[in-house]
XYZ file of C-alpha atoms in Angstrom:
774
model
C -54.334 88.516 67.648
C -56.364 89.728 70.639
C -59.633 89.065 68.761
C -58.456 85.527 68.008
C -57.655 84.899 71.663
C -61.029 86.320 72.660
C -62.776 84.008 70.149
C -60.893 80.943 71.421
C -61.856 81.745 74.982
C -65.509 82.152 74.048
C -65.434 78.760 72.267
C -63.796 77.236 75.338
C -66.518 78.667 77.567
C -69.265 77.288 75.328
C -67.638 73.834 75.362
C -67.649 73.934 79.133
C -71.319 74.862 79.035
C -72.253 72.009 76.664
C -70.480 69.462 78.854
C -72.300 70.855 81.884
C -75.690 70.625 80.152
C -75.022 67.001 79.229
C -74.177 66.247 82.851
C -77.384 67.873 84.008
C -79.724 66.073 81.624
C -78.078 62.650 81.954
C -78.402 62.643 85.750
C -80.818 60.076 87.122
C -83.259 60.631 89.939
C -84.628 58.014 92.330
C -88.357 58.120 92.868
C -88.660 56.487 96.312
C -88.330 59.315 98.806
C -88.726 59.781 102.532
C -91.166 62.485 103.536
C -90.072 65.621 105.338
C -91.395 67.908 108.053
C -92.018 71.609 108.557
C -91.393 72.969 112.029
C -91.389 76.531 113.278
C -92.550 79.247 115.611
C -95.040 82.102 115.242
C -94.519 85.329 117.209
C -95.782 88.885 117.483
C -93.631 91.120 115.264
C -93.331 93.826 117.896
C -93.035 92.041 121.248
C -91.601 88.717 119.956
C -94.092 86.936 122.222
C -95.329 83.533 120.975
C -98.804 83.491 119.418
C -100.800 80.589 120.847
C -103.331 78.914 118.591
C -102.233 80.495 115.324
C -103.250 78.494 112.269
C -100.479 77.281 109.969
C -101.753 76.083 106.599
C -99.930 74.479 103.676
C -101.603 76.159 100.700
C -103.099 73.959 97.986
C -102.821 71.083 100.399
C -104.912 69.551 103.199
C -102.037 69.720 105.693
C -101.689 72.199 108.538
C -101.236 72.695 112.269
C -101.863 75.090 115.163
C -99.222 76.589 117.422
C -98.843 75.352 120.993
C -98.280 77.319 124.200
C -94.758 78.199 123.063
C -95.935 79.403 119.647
C -94.345 76.341 118.020
C -95.814 73.985 115.445
C -94.945 70.827 113.536
C -96.386 69.560 110.239
C -95.174 65.974 109.576
C -95.320 63.686 106.551
C -94.924 66.254 103.758
C -93.763 65.108 100.346
C -90.530 66.764 99.168
C -91.241 69.893 97.164
C -91.787 73.647 97.246
C -94.671 75.069 99.280
C -96.308 78.309 100.358
C -97.287 78.465 104.029
C -100.085 80.687 105.307
C -100.229 81.996 108.886
C -103.556 83.199 110.335
C -104.435 84.604 113.738
C -107.407 86.666 114.864
C -106.562 90.386 115.032
C -103.374 90.001 113.017
C -102.426 90.551 109.387
C -102.357 87.131 107.728
C -99.076 86.396 105.971
C -97.847 83.880 103.414
C -94.284 82.605 103.213
C -93.321 81.357 99.780
C -90.408 79.156 98.724
C -90.563 76.802 101.708
C -88.520 73.833 100.474
C -89.231 70.433 102.029
C -86.433 67.897 101.582
C -86.409 64.107 101.987
C -86.016 62.973 105.595
C -85.286 66.518 106.794
C -86.923 69.111 108.994
C -87.442 72.531 107.395
C -87.608 75.237 110.064
C -89.436 78.511 109.420
C -90.407 81.389 111.670
C -93.166 83.918 111.161
C -93.577 87.327 112.777
C -97.140 88.594 112.531
C -98.195 92.224 112.766
C -101.339 93.365 114.516
C -104.008 94.541 112.120
C -104.106 98.335 111.917
C -107.854 98.213 111.341
C -110.181 96.570 113.848
C -112.161 93.714 112.294
C -114.159 91.665 114.804
C -113.746 87.932 114.510
C -112.112 87.825 111.082
C -108.654 88.020 109.648
C -107.367 90.463 107.080
C -106.223 89.860 103.479
C -103.070 87.779 103.092
C -99.740 89.550 102.676
C -96.817 87.979 100.836
C -94.442 90.782 101.873
C -92.708 91.454 105.156
C -93.818 94.810 106.516
C -92.184 96.656 109.385
C -94.116 99.598 110.794
C -90.854 101.252 111.862
C -89.584 101.238 108.251
C -92.531 102.033 105.951
C -90.392 103.317 103.077
C -87.235 102.431 101.093
C -87.247 98.824 102.309
C -87.062 95.507 100.480
C -86.663 91.969 101.819
C -85.575 88.583 100.465
C -85.779 85.069 101.880
C -83.161 82.345 101.592
C -84.538 80.667 98.467
C -84.858 84.000 96.620
C -81.191 84.624 97.360
C -80.034 81.124 96.411
C -81.689 80.957 92.991
C -81.113 84.518 91.751
C -79.538 84.457 88.251
C -76.304 86.365 87.728
C -75.368 86.285 91.391
C -74.044 82.793 92.235
C -75.627 83.275 95.642
C -73.626 86.435 96.376
C -75.912 88.566 98.523
C -74.588 91.929 97.324
C -74.965 90.964 93.665
C -78.617 90.078 94.263
C -79.324 93.482 95.781
C -77.927 95.073 92.632
C -81.421 94.508 91.206
C -83.064 96.707 93.859
C -84.100 100.168 92.570
C -81.517 102.864 93.185
C -78.726 100.301 93.623
C -75.875 99.801 91.160
C -72.793 97.607 91.165
C -69.399 99.142 90.442
C -68.181 96.407 88.053
C -68.537 92.648 87.599
C -65.233 92.197 89.433
C -66.398 94.180 92.485
C -69.727 93.808 94.267
C -69.546 97.247 95.880
C -73.082 98.517 96.398
C -73.674 102.046 95.125
C -76.931 103.096 96.762
C -78.775 106.102 95.365
C -75.606 107.720 94.072
C -73.570 107.125 97.235
C -70.239 105.345 97.604
C -69.576 101.919 99.201
C -68.186 103.741 102.257
C -71.750 104.759 103.161
C -73.233 101.245 103.629
C -73.683 99.376 106.922
C -74.190 95.680 107.736
C -75.694 93.865 110.724
C -75.873 90.123 111.293
C -78.093 88.931 114.159
C -77.718 92.302 115.927
C -73.932 92.228 115.465
C -72.378 94.994 113.331
C -69.960 93.753 110.653
C -67.673 96.287 108.912
C -67.612 94.377 105.619
C -69.390 91.238 104.364
C -67.056 90.757 101.370
C -63.763 89.073 100.652
C -60.967 91.353 99.374
C -62.051 94.304 101.541
C -61.016 97.819 100.578
C -59.392 99.707 103.449
C -61.675 102.488 104.652
C -64.657 101.297 102.611
C -67.327 98.563 102.823
C -67.010 96.767 99.493
C -65.081 93.875 98.028
C -65.032 91.244 95.306
C -67.258 88.397 96.509
C -69.425 87.752 99.543
C -68.328 86.036 102.740
C -71.658 85.030 104.264
C -72.989 81.504 103.819
C -76.350 81.941 102.131
C -77.545 78.539 103.356
C -77.445 79.998 106.870
C -79.518 83.061 105.955
C -83.204 83.062 106.868
C -83.911 86.575 105.600
C -82.478 89.948 104.622
C -83.964 93.402 105.103
C -82.304 96.076 102.979
C -82.965 99.762 103.642
C -81.915 102.241 100.949
C -82.843 105.406 102.825
C -84.653 106.916 105.788
C -83.671 104.006 108.055
C -84.442 103.799 111.765
C -82.386 105.519 114.464
C -81.376 102.095 115.807
C -78.870 102.116 112.928
C -76.078 104.672 112.979
C -72.722 105.731 111.568
C -73.839 105.161 107.962
C -75.247 107.575 105.372
C -76.835 105.602 102.522
C -78.027 102.108 103.372
C -78.290 99.371 105.975
C -78.441 95.623 105.363
C -79.921 93.702 108.315
C -79.283 89.953 107.934
C -80.690 87.110 110.013
C -79.075 83.680 110.317
C -81.416 80.788 111.049
C -80.880 78.363 113.913
C -79.417 74.957 113.232
C -81.442 71.752 113.245
C -82.464 70.882 116.825
C -83.658 67.351 116.050
C -81.037 65.686 113.831
C -77.581 66.129 112.331
C -77.454 67.195 108.661
C -74.581 67.573 106.192
C -74.184 69.392 102.879
C -71.491 69.664 100.205
C -71.348 72.714 97.911
C -69.709 73.791 94.684
C -70.357 77.191 93.045
C -68.660 80.443 92.026
C -67.796 81.210 95.659
C -65.831 77.969 95.909
C -66.211 74.414 97.126
C -66.880 73.350 100.670
C -69.335 71.846 103.083
C -71.424 72.439 106.146
C -72.973 70.573 109.017
C -75.565 71.283 111.679
C -77.304 69.546 114.521
C -78.649 69.670 118.090
C -76.801 70.308 121.355
C -78.075 70.158 124.941
C -80.991 67.979 123.876
C -83.572 70.100 122.083
C -82.507 73.328 123.793
C -79.721 74.265 121.423
C -78.242 73.854 117.968
C -75.034 74.397 116.034
C -74.085 75.176 112.430
C -70.637 75.347 110.895
C -69.398 75.682 107.310
C -66.135 76.007 105.425
C -65.281 76.806 101.813
C -62.289 77.483 99.609
C -62.239 79.341 96.288
C -61.222 77.959 92.924
C -61.195 81.189 90.871
C -57.412 80.971 90.630
C -57.942 77.662 88.820
C -60.298 79.097 86.164
C -58.559 82.430 85.713
C -58.241 82.090 81.941
C -61.938 81.297 81.489
C -63.141 84.459 83.240
C -60.348 86.570 81.704
C -59.309 88.420 84.859
C -56.477 90.818 84.244
C -53.405 88.958 85.492
C -54.643 88.113 88.984
C -54.516 84.954 91.071
C -57.315 85.408 93.627
C -57.627 83.022 96.572
C -60.113 83.168 99.402
C -62.014 81.043 101.862
C -63.933 81.187 105.096
C -65.062 79.259 108.151
C -68.176 80.398 109.977
C -70.738 79.129 112.404
C -73.581 79.834 114.786
C -74.516 78.276 118.112
C -77.825 78.783 119.921
C -79.034 77.867 123.400
C -82.510 78.371 124.814
C -82.014 79.072 128.515
C -85.796 79.008 128.901
C -88.825 80.204 126.950
C -87.923 83.826 127.646
C -84.143 83.866 127.183
C -81.966 82.777 124.283
C -78.209 83.028 123.714
C -76.590 82.921 120.274
C -72.886 82.869 119.430
C -71.512 83.744 115.993
C -68.074 83.546 114.417
C -66.605 84.278 110.971
C -63.015 83.707 109.817
C -62.317 84.863 106.252
C -58.855 85.143 104.635
C -58.313 86.400 101.085
C -55.230 87.052 98.969
C -54.184 87.898 95.446
C -51.149 88.822 93.374
C -50.453 90.008 89.862
C -48.140 88.176 87.503
C -45.512 90.702 86.454
C -45.103 89.154 83.022
C -48.805 89.531 82.268
C -48.813 93.057 83.644
C -45.869 94.024 81.442
C -47.529 92.636 78.308
C -50.642 94.683 79.024
C -48.715 97.889 79.594
C -49.649 98.308 83.262
C -47.716 100.939 85.147
C -47.611 98.933 88.390
C -48.403 95.461 89.678
C -49.256 93.878 93.025
C -46.629 91.508 94.413
C -48.678 90.610 97.458
C -52.128 91.465 98.796
C -53.538 89.715 101.860
C -56.446 90.344 104.193
C -57.967 88.486 107.125
C -61.415 89.305 108.526
C -62.595 87.963 111.880
C -65.883 88.434 113.703
C -67.028 86.843 116.944
C -70.105 87.862 118.866
C -72.689 86.923 121.478
C -76.324 88.014 121.516
C -78.792 87.624 124.379
C -82.478 87.936 123.591
C -84.715 88.350 126.614
C -88.523 88.518 126.628
C -88.808 90.388 129.912
C -92.563 90.963 129.808
C -95.629 90.230 127.701
C -95.128 93.638 126.090
C -91.380 93.992 125.774
C -88.063 92.386 124.938
C -84.402 93.274 124.543
C -81.518 92.201 122.330
C -78.038 92.731 123.761
C -74.887 91.839 121.870
C -71.170 92.148 122.409
C -68.872 91.602 119.460
C -65.290 91.832 118.275
C -64.329 92.574 114.659
C -60.776 92.570 113.339
C -59.478 93.154 109.835
C -55.778 92.856 109.080
C -54.146 93.555 105.760
C -50.728 93.521 104.150
C -49.902 94.557 100.590
C -47.121 95.723 98.289
C -47.253 97.286 94.819
C -44.252 97.952 92.566
C -43.635 100.091 89.512
C -43.387 97.946 86.397
C -40.510 99.737 84.701
C -38.157 100.232 87.668
C -39.534 97.437 89.891
C -39.160 99.871 92.798
C -41.730 99.800 95.593
C -44.707 102.032 94.881
C -46.731 101.337 98.055
C -46.643 99.109 101.094
C -49.479 98.905 103.565
C -49.785 96.895 106.752
C -52.766 97.591 108.968
C -55.028 96.228 111.686
C -58.491 97.603 112.463
C -60.326 96.338 115.560
C -63.822 97.126 116.814
C -65.323 96.066 120.134
C -69.042 96.848 120.236
C -71.717 96.601 122.918
C -75.185 97.007 121.456
C -78.529 96.978 123.274
C -82.001 97.383 121.716
C -85.247 97.315 123.695
C -88.884 97.307 122.620
C -91.908 98.143 124.754
C -95.547 98.085 123.706
C -97.444 100.639 125.785
C -100.713 99.773 124.082
C -101.858 98.936 120.572
C -101.327 102.509 119.373
C -98.208 103.517 121.303
C -94.871 101.678 121.197
C -91.246 102.604 121.764
C -87.885 101.101 120.967
C -84.684 102.443 122.474
C -81.137 101.473 123.265
C -77.440 102.257 123.435
C -74.344 101.356 121.466
C -70.767 101.661 122.703
C -67.915 101.074 120.285
C -64.174 101.059 120.929
C -61.756 101.148 117.999
C -58.076 100.220 118.148
C -56.333 100.639 114.812
C -52.729 100.401 113.637
C -51.465 101.667 110.271
C -47.982 101.271 108.841
C -47.723 102.329 105.195
C -45.493 103.929 102.594
C -46.343 105.816 99.395
C -43.387 106.450 97.091
C -42.773 109.834 95.513
C -44.566 109.916 92.214
C -46.252 112.032 89.584
C -49.987 112.142 90.271
C -52.783 112.103 87.700
C -52.647 115.882 87.458
C -48.986 115.754 86.352
C -47.768 117.152 89.681
C -44.963 115.776 91.834
C -46.137 114.261 95.125
C -43.464 113.572 97.772
C -43.241 110.233 99.531
C -45.299 109.569 102.652
C -44.361 107.237 105.495
C -46.703 106.664 108.418
C -46.649 104.405 111.444
C -49.760 105.395 113.288
C -51.833 103.909 116.132
C -55.310 105.247 116.576
C -57.569 104.456 119.525
C -60.982 106.040 119.768
C -64.524 105.370 120.917
C -68.104 106.227 120.093
C -71.091 106.258 122.451
C -74.604 106.362 121.027
C -78.142 106.428 122.378
C -81.262 106.122 120.250
C -85.006 105.813 120.472
C -88.178 105.693 118.385
C -91.764 106.498 119.358
C -94.208 104.554 117.200
C -97.619 106.211 117.338
C -100.868 105.499 115.558
C -102.916 108.679 116.167
C -105.516 107.684 113.582
C -106.752 104.335 112.390
C -104.959 104.649 109.054
C -101.963 106.785 110.098
C -98.742 105.484 111.622
C -95.920 107.813 112.639
C -92.402 107.010 113.820
C -90.494 109.797 115.563
C -86.846 108.949 116.163
C -83.733 110.523 117.618
C -80.132 109.375 117.717
C -77.341 110.968 119.748
C -73.677 110.166 119.017
C -70.561 111.165 120.921
C -67.408 110.754 118.802
C -64.126 110.693 120.668
C -61.744 111.126 117.708
C -62.842 114.727 117.014
C -64.580 115.372 120.349
C -67.918 116.027 118.666
C -71.535 115.461 119.639
C -74.350 115.074 117.116
C -78.126 114.806 117.280
C -79.892 113.101 114.398
C -83.697 113.464 114.400
C -85.751 111.260 112.067
C -89.437 110.950 111.270
C -91.634 108.821 109.042
C -95.356 108.831 108.348
C -97.489 106.240 106.592
C -101.143 106.649 105.585
C -103.018 103.508 104.601
C -105.767 104.596 102.216
C -106.956 101.011 101.758
C -105.777 97.443 102.024
C -104.023 98.002 98.693
C -102.775 101.592 98.720
C -100.498 103.394 101.165
C -98.470 106.603 100.973
C -95.387 107.234 103.117
C -92.922 110.025 103.764
C -89.647 110.125 105.651
C -87.037 112.684 106.626
C -83.992 112.660 108.830
C -80.354 113.466 109.483
C -77.577 110.877 109.394
C -73.947 111.099 110.547
C -70.878 108.977 109.884
C -67.298 109.128 111.127
C -64.515 109.844 108.638
C -62.563 106.642 107.807
C -59.634 106.478 110.182
C -57.190 105.624 107.422
C -57.799 109.118 106.019
C -57.259 110.638 109.445
C -53.942 108.815 109.813
C -52.432 110.587 106.779
C -52.103 113.899 108.626
C -52.443 114.606 112.384
C -54.588 117.666 111.644
C -57.196 115.409 109.985
C -58.381 114.383 113.455
C -60.323 117.660 113.568
C -62.397 116.757 110.493
C -66.145 117.022 111.007
C -68.396 113.975 110.857
C -69.903 113.271 107.449
C -73.534 114.362 107.308
C -76.489 113.788 105.025
C -80.174 114.678 105.144
C -82.746 112.318 103.616
C -86.130 113.410 102.254
C -88.305 110.646 100.764
C -91.890 110.469 99.504
C -93.349 107.198 98.268
C -96.426 105.155 97.511
C -97.097 101.433 97.497
C -99.945 99.702 95.711
C -100.720 95.999 95.929
C -101.574 94.922 92.384
C -102.413 91.477 93.772
C -101.726 89.917 97.184
C -98.423 88.570 95.795
C -97.435 91.553 93.612
C -96.629 95.072 94.732
C -95.831 98.288 92.904
C -93.900 101.069 94.616
C -92.714 104.494 93.519
C -90.418 106.801 95.509
C -88.802 110.183 95.006
C -85.878 111.170 97.195
C -83.268 113.793 97.900
C -80.005 113.314 99.802
C -78.058 116.435 100.765
C -74.440 115.845 101.839
C -72.242 118.102 104.007
C -68.845 118.071 105.749
C -67.153 115.776 103.240
C -63.325 115.868 103.211
C -61.684 117.721 100.331
C -58.017 118.110 99.384
C -56.188 121.161 98.117
C -53.674 118.750 96.510
C -56.513 117.152 94.512
C -59.070 119.972 94.352
C -61.070 118.265 91.604
C -61.637 114.974 93.499
C -64.539 113.943 95.688
C -62.377 112.053 98.171
C -64.975 109.625 99.549
C -65.568 108.153 96.079
C -61.942 107.044 95.711
C -61.948 104.017 98.029
C -63.458 101.568 95.549
C -60.573 99.326 94.478
C -57.623 97.445 95.951
C -55.483 100.580 96.213
C -58.151 102.376 98.238
C -57.494 105.875 99.556
C -54.040 107.045 98.450
C -51.712 109.812 99.634
C -54.205 112.650 100.144
C -52.510 114.628 102.912
C -54.282 117.427 104.778
C -58.056 117.431 104.306
C -60.785 119.986 104.941
C -64.477 119.395 105.768
C -65.802 121.641 103.015
C -67.247 119.106 100.573
C -70.908 119.206 99.548
C -72.906 116.873 97.361
C -76.437 115.846 96.512
C -78.235 112.854 95.092
C -81.819 113.210 93.840
C -83.919 110.726 91.975
C -86.941 108.529 91.507
C -87.173 104.745 92.004
C -89.789 102.303 90.717
C -90.252 98.675 91.744
C -92.622 95.880 90.754
C -92.028 92.722 92.765
C -93.943 89.457 92.457
C -93.559 86.607 94.927
C -93.763 82.931 93.927
C -97.432 82.297 94.745
C -97.951 79.869 91.866
C -95.298 79.095 89.245
C -93.922 82.525 88.327
C -91.964 85.216 90.173
C -90.270 88.397 89.068
C -88.856 91.813 89.807
C -88.674 94.927 87.644
C -86.843 98.010 88.879
C -86.020 101.337 87.260
C -84.270 104.433 88.589
C -83.422 107.884 87.354
C -81.136 110.022 89.508
C -78.413 112.630 89.507
C -75.500 112.624 91.952
C -73.206 115.655 91.910
C -70.594 117.303 94.143
C -68.985 120.697 94.605
C -65.199 120.417 94.358
C -62.586 122.265 96.381
C -62.727 125.222 93.984
C -66.523 125.459 94.117
C -67.242 123.826 90.736
C -70.186 121.408 90.587
C -69.293 118.070 88.942
C -70.825 114.629 88.417
C -69.945 112.115 91.113
C -68.159 108.965 90.070
C -71.358 106.918 90.488
C -73.731 109.240 88.637
C -75.062 106.587 86.246
C -78.314 108.542 85.766
C -80.465 105.611 84.656
C -80.663 102.025 85.977
C -82.957 99.236 84.851
C -83.171 95.606 85.948
C -85.481 92.676 85.199
C -85.534 89.320 86.970
C -88.022 86.627 86.034
C -88.409 82.996 86.961
C -90.645 80.117 85.982
C -91.078 77.034 88.167
C -93.317 74.526 86.351
C -92.936 71.884 89.061
C -90.864 70.952 92.117
C -87.976 69.698 89.983
C -87.204 72.359 87.363
C -86.734 76.108 87.560
C -85.783 78.575 84.805
C -84.763 82.175 85.436
C -83.374 85.178 83.598
C -81.907 88.545 84.553
C -81.045 91.594 82.481
C -79.250 94.602 83.932
C -78.696 97.962 82.300
C -77.038 101.140 83.480
C -76.177 104.344 81.703
C -72.475 105.034 81.201
C -70.293 105.750 84.218
C -68.645 109.202 84.348
C -64.886 109.272 83.887
C -62.137 111.784 83.299
C -60.277 111.445 79.964
C -56.518 111.646 79.769
C -54.662 114.675 78.450
C -53.080 112.791 75.564
C -50.262 115.260 74.939
C -49.077 115.364 78.564
C -49.657 111.630 79.056
C -47.478 110.740 76.068
C -44.837 113.251 77.114
C -44.545 111.719 80.618
C -45.685 108.240 79.516
C -48.151 107.998 82.382
C -51.842 108.725 82.638
C -52.428 112.471 83.197
C -56.011 113.660 83.557
C -57.479 116.401 81.442
C -58.376 118.691 84.354
C -60.761 120.659 82.162
C -62.996 117.603 81.740
C -63.300 116.051 85.208
C -65.978 113.317 84.989
C -67.342 114.892 81.807
C -67.121 111.827 79.581
C -69.102 108.606 79.858
C -68.092 104.986 79.423
C -70.328 102.952 77.093
C -73.611 101.841 78.640
C -73.462 98.630 80.667
C -75.840 95.764 79.959
C -75.698 92.036 80.512
C -78.073 89.085 80.152
C -77.842 86.179 82.581
C -79.683 82.853 82.301
C -80.017 80.074 84.840
C -81.518 76.561 84.965
C -82.003 74.706 88.277
C -82.706 70.985 88.611
C -83.548 69.339 91.942
C -82.925 65.603 92.454
C -84.692 64.048 95.448
C -83.371 60.674 96.578
C -84.621 58.440 99.378
C -83.105 60.464 102.232
C -80.949 63.054 100.458
C -81.150 65.551 97.615
C -79.047 67.393 95.062
C -79.642 70.845 93.644
C -77.723 71.390 90.405
C -77.739 74.556 88.348
C -76.135 76.035 85.286
C -75.898 79.795 85.052
C -74.600 81.703 82.042
C -73.413 85.239 82.749
C -73.232 87.830 79.970
C -74.668 85.352 77.491
C -74.263 87.609 74.447
C -70.678 88.415 75.503
C -71.082 92.173 75.841
C -67.705 93.931 76.219
C -68.560 96.150 79.186
C -65.841 98.633 80.102
C -64.643 98.573 83.706
C -62.234 101.501 83.403
C -59.703 103.224 81.178
C -56.023 103.052 82.067
C -52.726 104.135 80.520
C -50.737 101.596 78.497
C -47.095 102.656 78.869
C -45.957 100.259 76.096
C -48.312 101.649 73.467
C -48.345 105.142 74.983
C -52.078 105.139 74.577
C -55.343 104.651 76.442
C -56.370 101.086 77.141
C -59.858 99.868 78.062
C -60.099 97.259 80.814
C -63.174 95.073 80.344
C -65.475 93.356 82.769
C -66.275 89.642 82.684
C -66.969 88.072 79.322
C -69.397 85.189 78.742
C -69.076 82.987 81.803
C -70.806 79.614 82.347
C -71.065 78.607 86.014
C -71.965 75.246 87.483
C -73.346 74.908 90.986
C -74.045 71.812 93.091
C -75.525 71.371 96.551
C -75.608 67.837 97.911
C -77.693 67.531 101.066
C -77.238 64.297 102.958
């Protein structure tokens, strides 16, 4: 019966796909089109000062321009299409930006930050670079532009799902886009948007963690993303594994534009335009999900997910030296399980209500206070509220209730000063105040070890603060050697602790093609406050700590293709452990809707390590082909409360990903993605005890000793662009898991069958996307 249902659903999905293909190929384009423009600004990467007289060239075209006294340029009368733009300036590394899309009767704005050439060459420029390079982060860094994010197959524009292709990064399941970076948990990742810290960039946030189900951010607003998987600068703190630094573009300062969207994230629209003449701009967007309407097609397990968001950005140029930006995000999400479906599937509990609301507002002031220095100062407010209830299936009694509010008020200041060409510093402070309220109940129950756990009721308010100071000294002692020496100091109020986190990186440039880099440093992170709230004594827990050691090389195969290889080691200390659950690594538990459960008194005795090797080949779209190949081998293990070393929950050992795209012209684009990961560790049930109690009881002699089947999935995508006289449409069809692989998400206990039941990830899923720009 189940196989028949599965077959019918697959047939239904293929019918949907065929109809979509017919729609795509029968669409008609109009040939008469208004021309577009490219406008932008060119600045020094370090000082942010405008570069006057820089050459801006449209490659394979006779068009171009030079920057004016403000570093700005304008290239008019460009036919709609996709272009690569080259930036050249004497004494600077020439760069090329790919995927610059010109649209009918629109202005495409781009910005370029150019880096001084490390090697003196009189009167000439240096070989073009297609890759963003930051001298403060020479290792474990990858970047993507807007178009690379938009078109990525198997992502539907979800930023986190795109980064799943980066070496050392894995995704928990198809249903969750939690980033697992080099064996770490989602708790260890940090996010910044235009110098404003954001606790979580995903809908359906997990309390105490930094993951979710689908992204919040509007990718059409994104100008670029820098993702650091280790050894990151001291300007970033309170995270152990990774940092994602996201930049939103400014809105159109010359005309008002509109866009309508339809994709996996939902349907909605956006608008942008000028304010205060040409001194300011605004952007605003709104969307609403439709996943609850296609629930049967994607075969989610009895859920009705709903989510949406409203977000925007406002900018105002006070003068050439000072700029103010304002940012806001409003993102509600909710879901519930259908009890009837849950009963049929033998679930032991179901969710009657789950709601969350995420808000962020922030201001940032950028000031160029001299020819050699600038500062970014932001103040922001983040609030996440949640309310949920779960009930036991058989008795329908309440299993858990949880109502919480987490608020962060953050003042963040970063300054940069160029002393001379070979000596630079950046420094700053960050002050964060947290005001959190937790009101939750965990019913008495039998845990997964077969032990009775009494009920827990908490109504807890938690106010704390953190004060940080940081600095980096960027020094080029030799022509080919760049060093960055950093230090971060953090004062945590909740446990009255003070930490110093030194960091250092070195990069030796053997030639224009080959460089070798090394990095080492210490990183601290506060314990999630929800864990602290479960027992007053938990406020004395030590800060989580890890030490990074990384060695890597980068070789430019061609100007648009790079090869990199890195080996790393991450050594963890001070992680909370529980005598009630001595076999668990607590920080790996907050990866689903239930989050961290009743864990009681914790001790800072946990240790772990993650060691591995990452390989990346990345090719930019210089001509008609682009691609990315990544491979990783790693081991991530922990020492439990009793001193036994075990595999961590995210010890997938081997990851492999391939993305390739072919763009024969400005109208069509074809892309493919294949992901593979070795089986996830899991603990099997003790079948005898589980059947006796009719609930899932772990076999404590085999903690994380068995492996789920290997994960792999093939995703295809076709994009078609329609350019009309003064508007355009981008339509795409994406097929996820095209060969319908039954990838296991987890194993759970089926109380009806008194047996183990596999819960599967998404089956074959055709997705249609439309963007109508008018």
